[in-house]
């Protein structure tokens, strides 16, 4: 049992934290948000130069072979700075899916430019009727010559309007909620029949509705076996949830720091408002929520290589705790800032929006509570939550 | 970053489990499982078995008969202990006065008292709270006036847990009324058989006799029964409040209670199906379970830091707040799980050996009483509000 970072992880933490501290101030961030795509192309290139985009990929794919712990370090720092760049969408979700499903040729073609910061991918998994379930897919992929013809509507595709390639989940067989029959296709958003309607999200990012109207793609656009993408999608969603948990922890830390600072400096009734016990206890409750969230982000990051059922049980639990504590910290941070917390000018309001809306990415607390509750009636063993050594080799944060 | 136990720690867990399986008396374990009241004889019998194994004074240094276990080993022991339905370990001797004597006591005090704690000859109780000194403990008014080789002690202590069984009490008494509040307090060891000591029961809302009032009328206490210097009792009291607090989260107890909740939910019926399949109740159990997972991970972070030489400070207060909230939430669900059968209250059904017919399912009998009993968790050991004051001051600097 060791919760400390190793030397490489510590260096990574220092590097990415310094970048956020020095080059991602809140005022600078406003500028980044105004650029095309809603984030800074220069930052994206910088992240590529620093190797951040290569962290979670295997060495054979040009990556550094990092695991949950390394992504947690990056995402936590990004959460502190409210980073706008599409790390989750392009690297963790879409890149992760390419790595899991792609042939060597596809991996080379898609990952090399991604890792170099020259290409941006997005994962179009959601649908208007699917809510948070990535297996509910009605978008069809029908055989068309030696390729496929795709039709359907993909919903709230994170950074879908700035991606040069979309990874689209579509059904090659089965009914809307079947596990079998799910396939993934690479789609060029510029090709005929693809309609992308981009928009801002209230948490400061960008997303898109993507309509596919008989879009023809070649057979080489399919990632992985026809109809057999469900396991890889499950794994990528789990990794995405873990990354979101870490980001939320960073945002909660920043919100707690700003709020504590405000309590110590804002004066009313002749004293700093942090003297008042009612406010102290709220602040303490925020801090306790942050610690519980941090614990679960660690658990999530260290559980990605477990067998799928146990991995998903823990990820669901983590996302529930993160959703609840993130919303709690957000609401309290606004409340303790009083009127200032209501303004667009204050960073805390932007942290609060991101924290509340993280719960709407990849499944909210209710969705994951349902998954957790359905995850089996096996009795609670004392060593259940942190299982014994049979998992130890795969649980180490660094290995994939 | 590695959140797994080592092979040695897993082997240790197996060893603890084996010991508990073979040596914990079945009649005591079933009383705990069924929520029945544990007698003095039960406690002494079981604690003697632990002592014989050398596992009673878990956190004492080895030279005094402790185990020398690491914080992680102690955590594993706590978990297995609760899972095996071993009874609450009476802490006042082994976990409270023992460490104070080891830290601040004279050689004579160590030689006299420590072996008697291990051998169960002494049953200690805690003379801290008073009618006017609860959360504000430093305002104790019990007076100890020097009279030659003795102190003459007068005052009233309260909430004295299991004081009816005790032959010894450690006590905070004011030796210098002129000094500032936290100064002028001394830490005294009082023989409960001394003339002038009167113990009166307090019956709590669950019908239990767990706590007492202790009246001290001109009680003569030898000066050699003072631990530490005169007027430095607050140092001992504070040490005791921060000593060995990594177990304060009660993760083992909470896990055992959650397992019991799941078991009860499977045996109860709602709408013609097991309650455990009712979506609303299932979600309520899931909510408390994910919170418990977060608490366990937080506890492990603190324990792991302690293992590496860190001293848990106000983090213990977070563990206490969350641990007690979660245990209370589970006891709330346990009561709700049995529906209308939460109503019947047969105090005699909570005594071991009672062979009358239960009203409703036997597992329902203690649940309401336990729910009310567990309200104490957020009050004792420094109320949760006091813990939040500590966090605000020590961690947040407010």
mmCIF file of N, CA and C in Angstrom, chain A residues 1-6 9 69 72 260 263-264 274-275 277 279-281 283-285 287-288 291-292 294-296 298-299 302-303 313-314 316-317 320-321 324 369 372-378 380-389 391-392 395-398, chain B residues 1-7 9-10 13 17 72 79-80 83 254-256 258-259 262 266 276-277 282-287 289-301 304-305 308 317-318 321-322 325 384-389 391-392 395-398:
data_model
loop_
_atom_site.group_PDB
_atom_site.id
_atom_site.type_symbol
_atom_site.label_atom_id
_atom_site.label_comp_id
_atom_site.label_asym_id
_atom_site.label_seq_id
_atom_site.Cartn_x
_atom_site.Cartn_y
_atom_site.Cartn_z
ATOM 1 N N UNK A 1 0.852 -1.188 0.000
ATOM 2 C CA UNK A 1 0.000 0.000 0.000
ATOM 3 C C UNK A 1 0.889 1.241 0.000
ATOM 4 N N UNK A 2 0.776 2.022 -1.038
ATOM 5 C CA UNK A 2 1.640 3.197 -1.120
ATOM 6 C C UNK A 2 0.937 4.240 -1.979
ATOM 7 N N UNK A 3 0.594 5.354 -1.366
ATOM 8 C CA UNK A 3 -0.152 6.372 -2.100
ATOM 9 C C UNK A 3 0.762 7.480 -2.619
ATOM 10 N N UNK A 4 2.056 7.282 -2.466
ATOM 11 C CA UNK A 4 2.959 8.342 -2.923
ATOM 12 C C UNK A 4 3.296 8.148 -4.404
ATOM 13 N N UNK A 5 3.781 9.212 -5.017
ATOM 14 C CA UNK A 5 4.151 9.157 -6.424
ATOM 15 C C UNK A 5 5.610 8.710 -6.539
ATOM 16 N N UNK A 6 5.914 7.955 -7.599
ATOM 17 C CA UNK A 6 7.320 7.620 -7.816
ATOM 18 C C UNK A 6 8.020 8.820 -8.476
ATOM 19 N N UNK A 9 6.605 10.009 -11.774
ATOM 20 C CA UNK A 9 5.279 10.610 -11.603
ATOM 21 C C UNK A 9 5.392 11.987 -10.960
ATOM 22 N N UNK A 69 -2.624 6.177 -13.073
ATOM 23 C CA UNK A 69 -2.023 7.156 -12.163
ATOM 24 C C UNK A 69 -1.475 8.356 -12.927
ATOM 25 N N UNK A 72 -4.232 10.465 -14.138
ATOM 26 C CA UNK A 72 -4.791 11.169 -12.983
ATOM 27 C C UNK A 72 -3.974 12.427 -12.667
ATOM 28 N N UNK A 260 -11.567 29.309 0.657
ATOM 29 C CA UNK A 260 -10.882 29.515 1.933
ATOM 30 C C UNK A 260 -10.218 30.881 1.968
ATOM 31 N N UNK A 263 -12.820 33.477 2.579
ATOM 32 C CA UNK A 263 -13.264 33.512 3.978
ATOM 33 C C UNK A 263 -12.266 34.261 4.859
ATOM 34 N N UNK A 264 -11.003 34.194 4.475
ATOM 35 C CA UNK A 264 -9.982 34.836 5.306
ATOM 36 C C UNK A 264 -9.836 36.330 4.992
ATOM 37 N N UNK A 274 -14.626 34.236 7.831
ATOM 38 C CA UNK A 274 -14.184 32.910 8.259
ATOM 39 C C UNK A 274 -14.175 32.719 9.763
ATOM 40 N N UNK A 275 -14.429 33.799 10.517
ATOM 41 C CA UNK A 275 -14.559 33.673 11.963
ATOM 42 C C UNK A 275 -15.891 33.040 12.356
ATOM 43 N N UNK A 277 -18.793 30.532 12.737
ATOM 44 C CA UNK A 277 -18.774 29.074 12.781
ATOM 45 C C UNK A 277 -19.645 28.423 11.708
ATOM 46 N N UNK A 279 -20.055 29.344 8.744
ATOM 47 C CA UNK A 279 -19.290 29.312 7.493
ATOM 48 C C UNK A 279 -18.096 28.366 7.616
ATOM 49 N N UNK A 280 -17.482 28.349 8.809
ATOM 50 C CA UNK A 280 -16.367 27.416 9.019
ATOM 51 C C UNK A 280 -16.811 25.979 8.757
ATOM 52 N N UNK A 281 -17.973 25.638 9.296
ATOM 53 C CA UNK A 281 -18.406 24.246 9.158
ATOM 54 C C UNK A 281 -18.757 23.905 7.714
ATOM 55 N N UNK A 283 -17.226 25.172 5.181
ATOM 56 C CA UNK A 283 -15.905 25.025 4.550
ATOM 57 C C UNK A 283 -15.292 23.666 4.915
ATOM 58 N N UNK A 284 -15.463 23.264 6.164
ATOM 59 C CA UNK A 284 -14.964 21.946 6.589
ATOM 60 C C UNK A 284 -15.677 20.844 5.804
ATOM 61 N N UNK A 285 -16.978 20.981 5.635
ATOM 62 C CA UNK A 285 -17.726 19.970 4.877
ATOM 63 C C UNK A 285 -17.226 19.901 3.434
ATOM 64 N N UNK A 287 -14.182 20.543 2.503
ATOM 65 C CA UNK A 287 -12.874 19.900 2.560
ATOM 66 C C UNK A 287 -12.999 18.380 2.737
ATOM 67 N N UNK A 288 -13.961 17.979 3.570
ATOM 68 C CA UNK A 288 -14.191 16.544 3.754
ATOM 69 C C UNK A 288 -14.652 15.924 2.434
ATOM 70 N N UNK A 291 -11.727 15.397 0.165
ATOM 71 C CA UNK A 291 -10.882 14.248 0.512
ATOM 72 C C UNK A 291 -11.529 12.927 0.090
ATOM 73 N N UNK A 292 -12.839 12.827 0.278
ATOM 74 C CA UNK A 292 -13.521 11.596 -0.154
ATOM 75 C C UNK A 292 -13.410 11.448 -1.669
ATOM 76 N N UNK A 294 -11.079 12.717 -3.608
ATOM 77 C CA UNK A 294 -9.688 12.405 -3.947
ATOM 78 C C UNK A 294 -9.421 10.910 -3.759
ATOM 79 N N UNK A 295 -9.924 10.367 -2.654
ATOM 80 C CA UNK A 295 -9.736 8.936 -2.402
ATOM 81 C C UNK A 295 -10.334 8.105 -3.532
ATOM 82 N N UNK A 296 -11.512 8.501 -3.989
ATOM 83 C CA UNK A 296 -12.170 7.713 -5.028
ATOM 84 C C UNK A 296 -11.512 7.907 -6.387
ATOM 85 N N UNK A 298 -8.332 8.177 -6.773
ATOM 86 C CA UNK A 298 -7.197 7.256 -6.692
ATOM 87 C C UNK A 298 -7.683 5.828 -6.926
ATOM 88 N N UNK A 299 -8.771 5.476 -6.258
ATOM 89 C CA UNK A 299 -9.307 4.119 -6.438
ATOM 90 C C UNK A 299 -9.634 3.865 -7.906
ATOM 91 N N UNK A 302 -6.537 3.397 -10.074
ATOM 92 C CA UNK A 302 -5.813 2.147 -9.814
ATOM 93 C C UNK A 302 -6.653 0.912 -10.123
ATOM 94 N N UNK A 303 -7.849 1.090 -10.658
ATOM 95 C CA UNK A 303 -8.727 -0.050 -10.879
ATOM 96 C C UNK A 303 -8.961 -0.354 -12.358
ATOM 97 N N UNK A 313 -17.589 -1.799 -11.241
ATOM 98 C CA UNK A 313 -18.201 -1.559 -9.926
ATOM 99 C C UNK A 313 -17.488 -0.401 -9.214
ATOM 100 N N UNK A 314 -16.176 -0.423 -9.275
ATOM 101 C CA UNK A 314 -15.415 0.636 -8.602
ATOM 102 C C UNK A 314 -15.536 1.973 -9.335
ATOM 103 N N UNK A 316 -18.039 2.960 -11.099
ATOM 104 C CA UNK A 316 -19.373 3.490 -10.809
ATOM 105 C C UNK A 316 -19.383 4.148 -9.435
ATOM 106 N N UNK A 317 -18.802 3.471 -8.444
ATOM 107 C CA UNK A 317 -18.763 4.032 -7.088
ATOM 108 C C UNK A 317 -18.018 5.369 -7.085
ATOM 109 N N UNK A 320 -20.066 8.158 -8.609
ATOM 110 C CA UNK A 320 -21.136 8.600 -7.702
ATOM 111 C C UNK A 320 -20.574 9.591 -6.680
ATOM 112 N N UNK A 321 -19.473 9.199 -6.046
ATOM 113 C CA UNK A 321 -18.894 10.060 -5.006
ATOM 114 C C UNK A 321 -18.430 11.379 -5.620
ATOM 115 N N UNK A 324 -21.515 13.585 -6.487
ATOM 116 C CA UNK A 324 -22.127 14.190 -5.304
ATOM 117 C C UNK A 324 -21.219 15.240 -4.669
ATOM 118 N N UNK A 369 -25.044 5.145 -9.727
ATOM 119 C CA UNK A 369 -25.562 4.472 -8.536
ATOM 120 C C UNK A 369 -26.393 3.253 -8.957
ATOM 121 N N UNK A 372 -24.029 0.596 -9.971
ATOM 122 C CA UNK A 372 -23.384 0.020 -8.785
ATOM 123 C C UNK A 372 -24.351 -0.920 -8.068
ATOM 124 N N UNK A 373 -25.592 -0.459 -7.913
ATOM 125 C CA UNK A 373 -26.578 -1.267 -7.188
ATOM 126 C C UNK A 373 -26.860 -2.572 -7.925
ATOM 127 N N UNK A 374 -26.711 -2.543 -9.244
ATOM 128 C CA UNK A 374 -26.984 -3.749 -10.031
ATOM 129 C C UNK A 374 -25.769 -4.650 -10.132
ATOM 130 N N UNK A 375 -24.676 -4.234 -9.491
ATOM 131 C CA UNK A 375 -23.421 -4.941 -9.747
ATOM 132 C C UNK A 375 -23.238 -6.186 -8.903
ATOM 133 N N UNK A 376 -24.321 -6.738 -8.384
ATOM 134 C CA UNK A 376 -24.176 -8.045 -7.758
ATOM 135 C C UNK A 376 -24.404 -8.013 -6.273
ATOM 136 N N UNK A 377 -24.844 -9.147 -5.769
ATOM 137 C CA UNK A 377 -25.205 -9.264 -4.362
ATOM 138 C C UNK A 377 -24.136 -9.984 -3.563
ATOM 139 N N UNK A 378 -22.978 -10.162 -4.171
ATOM 140 C CA UNK A 378 -21.938 -10.902 -3.459
ATOM 141 C C UNK A 378 -21.673 -10.249 -2.119
ATOM 142 N N UNK A 380 -20.177 -8.826 1.330
ATOM 143 C CA UNK A 380 -19.122 -7.853 1.519
ATOM 144 C C UNK A 380 -18.013 -8.488 2.344
ATOM 145 N N UNK A 381 -16.945 -8.808 1.700
ATOM 146 C CA UNK A 381 -15.811 -9.352 2.449
ATOM 147 C C UNK A 381 -14.976 -8.194 2.969
ATOM 148 N N UNK A 382 -14.224 -8.466 4.006
ATOM 149 C CA UNK A 382 -13.430 -7.379 4.581
ATOM 150 C C UNK A 382 -12.378 -6.897 3.607
ATOM 151 N N UNK A 383 -11.900 -7.800 2.754
ATOM 152 C CA UNK A 383 -10.831 -7.378 1.844
ATOM 153 C C UNK A 383 -11.385 -7.047 0.465
ATOM 154 N N UNK A 384 -12.698 -6.822 0.402
ATOM 155 C CA UNK A 384 -13.345 -6.676 -0.895
ATOM 156 C C UNK A 384 -12.954 -5.382 -1.621
ATOM 157 N N UNK A 385 -12.995 -4.288 -0.903
ATOM 158 C CA UNK A 385 -12.808 -3.010 -1.588
ATOM 159 C C UNK A 385 -11.401 -2.880 -2.129
ATOM 160 N N UNK A 386 -10.460 -3.365 -1.385
ATOM 161 C CA UNK A 386 -9.079 -3.300 -1.848
ATOM 162 C C UNK A 386 -8.565 -4.727 -1.835
ATOM 163 N N UNK A 387 -8.730 -5.430 -2.915
ATOM 164 C CA UNK A 387 -8.524 -6.873 -2.877
ATOM 165 C C UNK A 387 -7.066 -7.260 -2.674
ATOM 166 N N UNK A 388 -6.931 -8.530 -2.435
ATOM 167 C CA UNK A 388 -5.636 -9.078 -2.050
ATOM 168 C C UNK A 388 -4.652 -9.123 -3.218
ATOM 169 N N UNK A 389 -3.523 -9.737 -2.963
ATOM 170 C CA UNK A 389 -2.360 -9.577 -3.837
ATOM 171 C C UNK A 389 -2.527 -10.164 -5.239
ATOM 172 N N UNK A 391 -4.220 -9.288 -7.461
ATOM 173 C CA UNK A 391 -4.330 -8.217 -8.442
ATOM 174 C C UNK A 391 -3.112 -7.298 -8.443
ATOM 175 N N UNK A 392 -2.191 -7.559 -7.524
ATOM 176 C CA UNK A 392 -1.209 -6.505 -7.265
ATOM 177 C C UNK A 392 -0.404 -6.125 -8.493
ATOM 178 N N UNK A 395 -2.482 -3.909 -10.617
ATOM 179 C CA UNK A 395 -3.040 -2.713 -10.006
ATOM 180 C C UNK A 395 -2.043 -1.581 -9.902
ATOM 181 N N UNK A 396 -0.797 -1.882 -10.059
ATOM 182 C CA UNK A 396 0.178 -0.807 -9.951
ATOM 183 C C UNK A 396 -0.145 0.245 -10.978
ATOM 184 N N UNK A 397 -0.118 1.472 -10.518
ATOM 185 C CA UNK A 397 -0.611 2.553 -11.365
ATOM 186 C C UNK A 397 0.130 2.705 -12.676
ATOM 187 N N UNK A 398 1.383 2.296 -12.729
ATOM 188 C CA UNK A 398 2.170 2.638 -13.901
ATOM 189 C C UNK A 398 1.895 1.716 -15.086
ATOM 190 N N UNK B 1 2.385 4.355 -6.900
ATOM 191 C CA UNK B 1 1.023 4.258 -6.383
ATOM 192 C C UNK B 1 0.554 2.808 -6.458
ATOM 193 N N UNK B 2 0.187 2.288 -5.314
ATOM 194 C CA UNK B 2 -0.167 0.876 -5.250
ATOM 195 C C UNK B 2 -1.168 0.725 -4.113
ATOM 196 N N UNK B 3 -2.392 0.327 -4.440
ATOM 197 C CA UNK B 3 -3.406 0.275 -3.386
ATOM 198 C C UNK B 3 -3.680 -1.148 -2.940
ATOM 199 N N UNK B 4 -2.704 -2.028 -3.095
ATOM 200 C CA UNK B 4 -2.912 -3.413 -2.679
ATOM 201 C C UNK B 4 -2.126 -3.718 -1.411
ATOM 202 N N UNK B 5 -2.561 -4.748 -0.730
ATOM 203 C CA UNK B 5 -1.820 -5.232 0.428
ATOM 204 C C UNK B 5 -0.679 -6.125 -0.059
ATOM 205 N N UNK B 6 0.421 -6.129 0.683
ATOM 206 C CA UNK B 6 1.539 -6.998 0.322
ATOM 207 C C UNK B 6 1.191 -8.447 0.652
ATOM 208 N N UNK B 7 2.008 -9.363 0.125
ATOM 209 C CA UNK B 7 1.794 -10.788 0.411
ATOM 210 C C UNK B 7 1.874 -11.033 1.916
ATOM 211 N N UNK B 9 1.152 -8.925 4.299
ATOM 212 C CA UNK B 9 -0.047 -8.401 4.945
ATOM 213 C C UNK B 9 -1.242 -9.325 4.715
ATOM 214 N N UNK B 10 -1.306 -9.931 3.526
ATOM 215 C CA UNK B 10 -2.397 -10.871 3.255
ATOM 216 C C UNK B 10 -2.255 -12.113 4.127
ATOM 217 N N UNK B 13 -3.446 -11.234 7.471
ATOM 218 C CA UNK B 13 -4.914 -11.231 7.524
ATOM 219 C C UNK B 13 -5.437 -12.654 7.716
ATOM 220 N N UNK B 17 -7.584 -14.074 10.834
ATOM 221 C CA UNK B 17 -8.884 -14.701 10.566
ATOM 222 C C UNK B 17 -8.948 -16.105 11.178
ATOM 223 N N UNK B 72 -0.784 -0.578 9.301
ATOM 224 C CA UNK B 72 -1.589 -1.362 8.354
ATOM 225 C C UNK B 72 -2.015 -2.684 8.986
ATOM 226 N N UNK B 79 -10.356 -4.739 11.024
ATOM 227 C CA UNK B 79 -11.356 -5.195 10.046
ATOM 228 C C UNK B 79 -11.793 -6.624 10.324
ATOM 229 N N UNK B 80 -10.815 -7.495 10.532
ATOM 230 C CA UNK B 80 -11.145 -8.901 10.751
ATOM 231 C C UNK B 80 -11.874 -9.091 12.070
ATOM 232 N N UNK B 83 -15.414 -8.149 11.534
ATOM 233 C CA UNK B 83 -16.074 -9.099 10.639
ATOM 234 C C UNK B 83 -16.389 -10.408 11.354
ATOM 235 N N UNK B 254 -18.270 -0.628 10.309
ATOM 236 C CA UNK B 254 -19.213 -0.208 9.274
ATOM 237 C C UNK B 254 -19.407 -1.313 8.235
ATOM 238 N N UNK B 255 -18.331 -1.972 7.859
ATOM 239 C CA UNK B 255 -18.454 -3.054 6.873
ATOM 240 C C UNK B 255 -19.285 -4.205 7.411
ATOM 241 N N UNK B 256 -19.060 -4.509 8.687
ATOM 242 C CA UNK B 256 -19.826 -5.589 9.299
ATOM 243 C C UNK B 256 -21.305 -5.209 9.359
ATOM 244 N N UNK B 258 -22.840 -3.119 7.382
ATOM 245 C CA UNK B 258 -23.385 -3.106 6.019
ATOM 246 C C UNK B 258 -23.695 -4.527 5.550
ATOM 247 N N UNK B 259 -22.810 -5.464 5.875
ATOM 248 C CA UNK B 259 -23.068 -6.867 5.516
ATOM 249 C C UNK B 259 -24.348 -7.339 6.196
ATOM 250 N N UNK B 262 -27.383 -5.931 4.396
ATOM 251 C CA UNK B 262 -27.700 -6.671 3.167
ATOM 252 C C UNK B 262 -28.386 -7.997 3.492
ATOM 253 N N UNK B 266 -32.253 -9.078 2.539
ATOM 254 C CA UNK B 266 -32.598 -10.290 1.793
ATOM 255 C C UNK B 266 -33.697 -11.084 2.492
ATOM 256 N N UNK B 276 -34.275 -6.628 -0.687
ATOM 257 C CA UNK B 276 -33.003 -6.349 -1.356
ATOM 258 C C UNK B 276 -33.193 -6.155 -2.863
ATOM 259 N N UNK B 277 -34.370 -6.555 -3.386
ATOM 260 C CA UNK B 277 -34.621 -6.336 -4.817
ATOM 261 C C UNK B 277 -35.470 -5.097 -5.066
ATOM 262 N N UNK B 282 -32.621 -0.675 -2.525
ATOM 263 C CA UNK B 282 -31.325 -1.060 -3.082
ATOM 264 C C UNK B 282 -30.440 0.163 -3.321
ATOM 265 N N UNK B 283 -31.063 1.215 -3.828
ATOM 266 C CA UNK B 283 -30.300 2.442 -4.088
ATOM 267 C C UNK B 283 -29.805 3.060 -2.774
ATOM 268 N N UNK B 284 -30.654 2.946 -1.750
ATOM 269 C CA UNK B 284 -30.217 3.506 -0.456
ATOM 270 C C UNK B 284 -29.008 2.751 0.086
ATOM 271 N N UNK B 285 -29.029 1.440 -0.078
ATOM 272 C CA UNK B 285 -27.872 0.647 0.375
ATOM 273 C C UNK B 285 -26.646 1.017 -0.466
ATOM 274 N N UNK B 286 -26.859 1.143 -1.773
ATOM 275 C CA UNK B 286 -25.729 1.475 -2.648
ATOM 276 C C UNK B 286 -25.115 2.817 -2.268
ATOM 277 N N UNK B 287 -25.963 3.772 -1.911
ATOM 278 C CA UNK B 287 -25.458 5.099 -1.532
ATOM 279 C C UNK B 287 -24.513 5.013 -0.337
ATOM 280 N N UNK B 289 -22.971 2.398 0.668
ATOM 281 C CA UNK B 289 -21.805 1.558 0.356
ATOM 282 C C UNK B 289 -20.721 2.348 -0.392
ATOM 283 N N UNK B 290 -21.117 3.184 -1.343
ATOM 284 C CA UNK B 290 -20.079 3.963 -2.044
ATOM 285 C C UNK B 290 -19.432 4.974 -1.090
ATOM 286 N N UNK B 291 -20.234 5.524 -0.182
ATOM 287 C CA UNK B 291 -19.641 6.436 0.805
ATOM 288 C C UNK B 291 -18.645 5.693 1.694
ATOM 289 N N UNK B 292 -18.990 4.455 2.013
ATOM 290 C CA UNK B 292 -18.079 3.659 2.843
ATOM 291 C C UNK B 292 -16.789 3.331 2.076
ATOM 292 N N UNK B 293 -16.911 3.079 0.785
ATOM 293 C CA UNK B 293 -15.699 2.841 -0.016
ATOM 294 C C UNK B 293 -14.775 4.067 0.031
ATOM 295 N N UNK B 294 -15.386 5.243 -0.097
ATOM 296 C CA UNK B 294 -14.581 6.475 -0.064
ATOM 297 C C UNK B 294 -13.931 6.657 1.308
ATOM 298 N N UNK B 295 -14.679 6.331 2.356
ATOM 299 C CA UNK B 295 -14.113 6.434 3.708
ATOM 300 C C UNK B 295 -12.960 5.451 3.876
ATOM 301 N N UNK B 296 -13.151 4.240 3.365
ATOM 302 C CA UNK B 296 -12.093 3.240 3.521
ATOM 303 C C UNK B 296 -10.813 3.687 2.810
ATOM 304 N N UNK B 297 -10.977 4.205 1.603
ATOM 305 C CA UNK B 297 -9.791 4.669 0.879
ATOM 306 C C UNK B 297 -9.127 5.839 1.613
ATOM 307 N N UNK B 298 -9.945 6.739 2.151
ATOM 308 C CA UNK B 298 -9.378 7.866 2.903
ATOM 309 C C UNK B 298 -8.643 7.359 4.132
ATOM 310 N N UNK B 299 -9.260 6.393 4.805
ATOM 311 C CA UNK B 299 -8.613 5.808 5.987
ATOM 312 C C UNK B 299 -7.281 5.160 5.599
ATOM 313 N N UNK B 300 -7.270 4.452 4.488
ATOM 314 C CA UNK B 300 -6.034 3.800 4.053
ATOM 315 C C UNK B 300 -4.963 4.829 3.700
ATOM 316 N N UNK B 301 -5.373 5.968 3.143
ATOM 317 C CA UNK B 301 -4.380 7.025 2.857
ATOM 318 C C UNK B 301 -3.747 7.522 4.154
ATOM 319 N N UNK B 304 -1.569 4.687 5.611
ATOM 320 C CA UNK B 304 -0.351 4.541 4.823
ATOM 321 C C UNK B 304 0.639 5.659 5.152
ATOM 322 N N UNK B 305 0.122 6.861 5.374
ATOM 323 C CA UNK B 305 0.999 7.968 5.781
ATOM 324 C C UNK B 305 1.588 7.693 7.157
ATOM 325 N N UNK B 308 4.413 5.338 7.046
ATOM 326 C CA UNK B 308 5.656 5.970 6.604
ATOM 327 C C UNK B 308 6.136 7.031 7.589
ATOM 328 N N UNK B 317 -9.978 13.754 12.654
ATOM 329 C CA UNK B 317 -11.287 14.372 12.853
ATOM 330 C C UNK B 317 -12.186 14.145 11.651
ATOM 331 N N UNK B 318 -11.603 14.189 10.442
ATOM 332 C CA UNK B 318 -12.399 13.890 9.242
ATOM 333 C C UNK B 318 -12.895 12.448 9.286
ATOM 334 N N UNK B 321 -15.759 12.113 11.762
ATOM 335 C CA UNK B 321 -17.026 12.669 11.279
ATOM 336 C C UNK B 321 -17.655 11.742 10.240
ATOM 337 N N UNK B 322 -16.888 11.382 9.225
ATOM 338 C CA UNK B 322 -17.472 10.558 8.164
ATOM 339 C C UNK B 322 -17.816 9.154 8.663
ATOM 340 N N UNK B 325 -20.978 9.276 10.704
ATOM 341 C CA UNK B 325 -22.150 9.554 9.855
ATOM 342 C C UNK B 325 -22.568 8.295 9.090
ATOM 343 N N UNK B 384 -19.176 15.735 16.692
ATOM 344 C CA UNK B 384 -18.764 16.006 15.311
ATOM 345 C C UNK B 384 -18.601 17.498 15.037
ATOM 346 N N UNK B 385 -19.366 18.311 15.773
ATOM 347 C CA UNK B 385 -19.207 19.756 15.610
ATOM 348 C C UNK B 385 -17.850 20.212 16.150
ATOM 349 N N UNK B 386 -17.455 19.603 17.283
ATOM 350 C CA UNK B 386 -16.124 19.921 17.820
ATOM 351 C C UNK B 386 -15.050 19.471 16.821
ATOM 352 N N UNK B 387 -15.239 18.314 16.211
ATOM 353 C CA UNK B 387 -14.268 17.835 15.206
ATOM 354 C C UNK B 387 -14.157 18.844 14.066
ATOM 355 N N UNK B 388 -15.296 19.408 13.682
ATOM 356 C CA UNK B 388 -15.257 20.395 12.592
ATOM 357 C C UNK B 388 -14.537 21.664 13.039
ATOM 358 N N UNK B 389 -14.711 22.031 14.292
ATOM 359 C CA UNK B 389 -13.942 23.178 14.800
ATOM 360 C C UNK B 389 -12.448 22.883 14.716
ATOM 361 N N UNK B 391 -10.907 20.816 12.646
ATOM 362 C CA UNK B 391 -10.477 20.858 11.237
ATOM 363 C C UNK B 391 -10.350 22.311 10.776
ATOM 364 N N UNK B 392 -11.345 23.125 11.152
ATOM 365 C CA UNK B 392 -11.323 24.532 10.728
ATOM 366 C C UNK B 392 -10.057 25.220 11.232
ATOM 367 N N UNK B 395 -6.492 22.493 10.069
ATOM 368 C CA UNK B 395 -6.237 22.257 8.647
ATOM 369 C C UNK B 395 -6.481 23.519 7.825
ATOM 370 N N UNK B 396 -7.561 24.213 8.129
ATOM 371 C CA UNK B 396 -7.932 25.354 7.286
ATOM 372 C C UNK B 396 -7.364 26.673 7.800
ATOM 373 N N UNK B 397 -6.917 26.696 9.044
ATOM 374 C CA UNK B 397 -6.351 27.927 9.594
ATOM 375 C C UNK B 397 -7.389 29.015 9.771
ATOM 376 N N UNK B 398 -8.621 28.625 10.049
ATOM 377 C CA UNK B 398 -9.680 29.635 10.249
ATOM 378 C C UNK B 398 -9.798 29.993 11.723
#
